[in-house]
Coordinates of C-alpha atoms in Angstrom, one line a residue:
Chain A
D143 CA 0.0 0.0 0.0
T144 CA 1.5 3.4 -1.0
G145 CA -0.9 5.6 1.0
V146 CA -0.2 7.8 4.0
S147 CA 0.8 5.6 6.9
Q148 CA 0.4 6.5 10.6
N149 CA 1.7 4.7 13.7
P150 CA 0.7 3.8 16.2
R151 CA -3.0 3.6 15.3
H152 CA -4.1 3.8 18.9
K153 CA -2.2 4.9 22.0
I154 CA -3.5 4.8 25.5
T155 CA -1.4 6.7 28.0
K156 CA -1.6 8.1 31.5
R157 CA -1.8 11.8 32.1
G158 CA 1.7 13.4 32.3
Q159 CA 3.4 10.9 30.0
N160 CA 4.9 11.8 26.6
V161 CA 3.7 10.3 23.4
T162 CA 5.0 10.4 19.8
F163 CA 3.2 9.7 16.6
R164 CA 4.8 9.0 13.3
C165 CA 3.6 9.8 9.8
D166 CA 5.0 8.4 6.5
P167 CA 3.6 10.4 3.6
I168 CA 3.2 9.2 0.1
S169 CA 6.8 9.1 -1.2
E170 CA 6.7 11.8 -3.8
H171 CA 4.7 14.3 -1.7
N172 CA 6.7 17.2 -0.4
R173 CA 3.9 18.8 1.6
L174 CA 2.8 17.3 5.0
Y175 CA 0.1 18.4 7.3
W176 CA -1.0 17.4 10.8
Y177 CA -4.6 17.8 11.9
R178 CA -6.5 17.0 15.1
Q179 CA -10.0 15.7 15.2
T180 CA -12.1 15.4 18.3
L181 CA -15.5 13.6 18.6
G182 CA -18.2 15.5 16.8
Q183 CA -15.9 18.0 15.2
G184 CA -14.1 18.4 11.9
P185 CA -10.4 18.1 11.6
E186 CA -8.5 21.2 13.0
F187 CA -5.2 22.3 11.4
L188 CA -2.2 21.9 13.6
T189 CA 0.9 22.4 11.5
Y190 CA 2.3 22.2 7.9
F191 CA 5.7 21.2 6.5
Q192 CA 7.0 21.8 3.0
N193 CA 9.9 19.4 2.7
E194 CA 11.7 19.7 6.1
A195 CA 10.6 23.3 6.8
Q196 CA 7.8 23.8 9.2
L197 CA 6.0 26.8 7.7
E198 CA 3.0 27.2 9.9
K199 CA 1.9 26.2 13.4
S200 CA -1.6 26.7 14.7
R201 CA -2.1 28.4 18.1
L202 CA -3.7 25.1 19.0
L203 CA -0.2 23.7 19.1
S204 CA 0.9 24.6 22.6
D205 CA 4.4 24.4 23.9
R206 CA 3.8 20.8 24.8
F207 CA 3.5 19.9 21.2
S208 CA 6.4 19.6 18.8
A209 CA 6.5 18.3 15.2
E210 CA 9.5 17.5 13.1
R211 CA 10.2 16.4 9.6
P212 CA 14.0 16.0 9.7
K213 CA 14.8 14.8 6.2
G214 CA 11.7 16.0 4.4
S215 CA 10.2 12.5 4.4
F216 CA 8.5 11.1 7.5
S217 CA 7.3 13.3 10.3
T218 CA 6.8 12.9 14.0
L219 CA 4.4 14.7 16.4
E220 CA 5.3 14.6 20.0
I221 CA 3.1 15.6 22.9
Q222 CA 4.8 16.1 26.2
R223 CA 3.1 15.9 29.6
T224 CA -0.2 14.7 28.1
E225 CA -3.4 16.0 29.4
Q226 CA -6.9 14.5 29.2
G227 CA -7.8 17.3 26.8
D228 CA -5.2 15.9 24.3
S229 CA -7.4 12.9 23.7
A230 CA -8.3 13.0 20.0
M231 CA -7.5 11.5 16.6
Y232 CA -4.3 12.9 15.1
L233 CA -4.5 12.9 11.4
C234 CA -1.6 13.2 8.9
A235 CA -2.0 14.2 5.3
S236 CA 0.3 14.8 2.4
S237 CA 0.1 16.4 -1.0
P238 CA 2.4 16.9 -3.9
K239 CA 3.3 20.5 -4.6
D240 CA 1.6 20.6 -8.0
R241 CA -1.7 19.6 -6.4
G242 CA -1.0 21.4 -3.3
N243 CA -2.6 24.6 -4.3
T244 CA -5.9 23.0 -5.3
G245 CA -6.8 21.2 -2.1
E246 CA -6.6 17.5 -2.6
L247 CA -5.0 16.1 0.5
F248 CA -4.3 12.5 1.0
F249 CA -5.0 11.5 4.6
G250 CA -3.8 8.6 6.7
E251 CA -6.1 6.6 8.9
G252 CA -5.1 8.5 12.0
S253 CA -3.6 7.9 15.4
R254 CA -6.1 7.8 18.2
L255 CA -4.8 9.1 21.6
T256 CA -6.6 8.3 24.8
V257 CA -5.2 10.0 27.9
L258 CA -6.4 8.4 31.2
Chain B
A5 CA -11.4 34.4 8.5
Q6 CA -12.5 31.6 6.2
S7 CA -15.1 29.2 7.6
V8 CA -17.7 26.6 6.5
A9 CA -20.9 25.6 8.3
Q10 CA -22.7 22.3 8.0
P11 CA -26.1 22.9 9.5
E12 CA -27.2 19.3 9.8
D13 CA -25.6 16.9 12.2
Q14 CA -27.2 14.0 10.5
V15 CA -29.1 13.3 7.3
N16 CA -31.3 10.3 6.8
V17 CA -32.4 9.1 3.4
A18 CA -33.8 5.9 1.9
E19 CA -31.8 3.9 -0.5
G20 CA -32.6 5.0 -4.1
N21 CA -33.7 8.5 -3.1
P22 CA -31.8 11.6 -3.9
L23 CA -29.6 13.0 -1.1
T24 CA -28.4 16.5 -0.3
V25 CA -25.8 17.4 2.4
K26 CA -25.7 21.1 3.0
C27 CA -22.7 23.4 3.4
T28 CA -22.4 27.2 3.5
Y29 CA -19.2 29.2 3.5
S30 CA -17.7 32.5 4.5
V31 CA -14.6 33.6 2.7
S32 CA -12.7 36.6 1.6
G33 CA -12.0 36.5 -2.1
N34 CA -12.8 33.6 -4.4
P35 CA -13.5 30.3 -2.5
Y36 CA -11.8 27.0 -3.0
L37 CA -14.3 24.5 -1.7
F38 CA -14.0 20.8 -1.1
W39 CA -15.9 17.8 0.1
Y40 CA -14.3 14.9 1.9
V41 CA -15.8 11.6 3.2
Q42 CA -14.8 9.6 6.2
Y43 CA -15.9 5.9 6.4
P44 CA -15.6 4.1 9.7
N45 CA -12.0 3.2 10.6
R46 CA -10.8 4.8 7.3
G47 CA -9.0 8.0 6.5
L48 CA -10.6 11.1 5.1
Q49 CA -11.0 10.7 1.3
F50 CA -11.3 13.5 -1.2
L51 CA -14.6 13.6 -3.1
L52 CA -14.6 16.7 -5.2
K53 CA -13.6 20.4 -5.3
Y54 CA -14.7 23.7 -6.8
I55 CA -12.0 26.1 -7.9
T56 CA -13.5 27.9 -10.8
G57 CA -15.7 27.3 -13.8
D58 CA -18.9 25.3 -13.9
N59 CA -21.0 25.7 -10.8
L60 CA -21.9 21.9 -10.9
V61 CA -18.9 19.9 -10.0
K62 CA -18.8 16.1 -10.4
G63 CA -16.7 13.9 -8.2
S64 CA -16.1 10.4 -7.0
Y65 CA -18.7 7.7 -6.4
G66 CA -21.4 9.5 -8.3
F67 CA -21.4 12.6 -6.1
E68 CA -21.7 16.1 -7.3
A69 CA -21.9 19.5 -5.7
E70 CA -23.4 22.8 -6.7
F71 CA -21.6 26.0 -6.1
N72 CA -24.0 28.9 -5.5
K73 CA -22.2 32.3 -5.0
S74 CA -25.3 34.3 -4.2
Q75 CA -26.3 31.9 -1.4
T76 CA -22.7 31.2 -0.4
S77 CA -23.5 27.5 -0.5
F78 CA -21.8 24.3 -1.8
H79 CA -24.3 21.5 -1.2
L80 CA -23.3 17.9 -1.9
K81 CA -25.8 15.9 -3.9
K82 CA -26.3 12.4 -5.3
P83 CA -29.3 11.4 -7.5
S84 CA -29.7 7.9 -6.0
A85 CA -28.3 7.1 -2.6
L86 CA -26.7 3.7 -1.7
V87 CA -26.5 2.1 1.7
S88 CA -22.7 2.1 1.2
D89 CA -22.8 5.9 1.0
S90 CA -23.4 6.0 4.8
A91 CA -20.5 7.9 6.2
L92 CA -19.3 11.2 7.7
Y93 CA -19.1 14.0 5.2
F94 CA -17.0 17.1 5.6
C95 CA -17.1 20.4 3.7
A96 CA -13.9 22.4 3.7
V97 CA -12.6 25.7 2.4
R98 CA -9.0 26.5 1.6
D99 CA -7.5 29.1 3.9
V100 CA -5.5 32.1 2.5
G101 CA -1.8 31.5 2.4
G102 CA -0.9 29.9 -0.8
Y103 CA -0.9 26.3 0.3
N104 CA -3.4 23.7 1.3
K105 CA -4.4 24.6 4.7
L106 CA -8.0 23.4 4.8
I107 CA -10.7 24.7 7.2
F108 CA -13.2 21.9 7.8
G109 CA -16.8 22.0 8.9
A110 CA -18.0 19.9 11.8
G111 CA -19.3 17.2 9.5
T112 CA -22.6 15.6 8.7
R113 CA -23.4 12.0 9.2
L114 CA -25.3 10.5 6.3
A115 CA -27.4 7.4 7.1
V116 CA -28.9 5.6 4.1
H117 CA -31.5 3.1 5.0
P118 CA -32.4 0.1 2.9

């Protein structure tokens, strides 16, 4: 399968622990996005990478959140000192630059975080 | 700021009947509008988009959407619903900024009954 891959698919953790999610985009896509989706809501933009450069961060991304894309390929999203309010589905999407300006994003299946 | 609204949490329709899922938008400038679908335990999938041109846009799985500038709407439609169309549907608008930051609506759950 050559789609967007996210791991782990589900993470249960205790409040205060750190968690890290990984996203492997479609190989030729240079644009990568992270979104967060809570129950009953649409996806909310968190951050955007073009190659290895993080070009925008939402104010939703507090200091406890950090995202990287060190070689312009896979990306990681780390949440430090998790809180119960961090429980959500974290979605990764990618797009090629030529389609990037017309809105077609390719989403992974998401990583569901449950903070106890 | 760009935004979209989906006024219906859920839409129920009988199989074989036409369906409409509503979306209204608020943008500065020309809107870039999208519909995505989310099946259970699956990622969001692109259905269709309006950038410019014909107001009736055709997309995947027999879906189409009608762009109405005067009503600032972009309703999703299908002439004959299938049970397999049951899913969560999201309307989205591209934010300003030159890349694909999408602003999504809250979603509408479509339930198609046999």
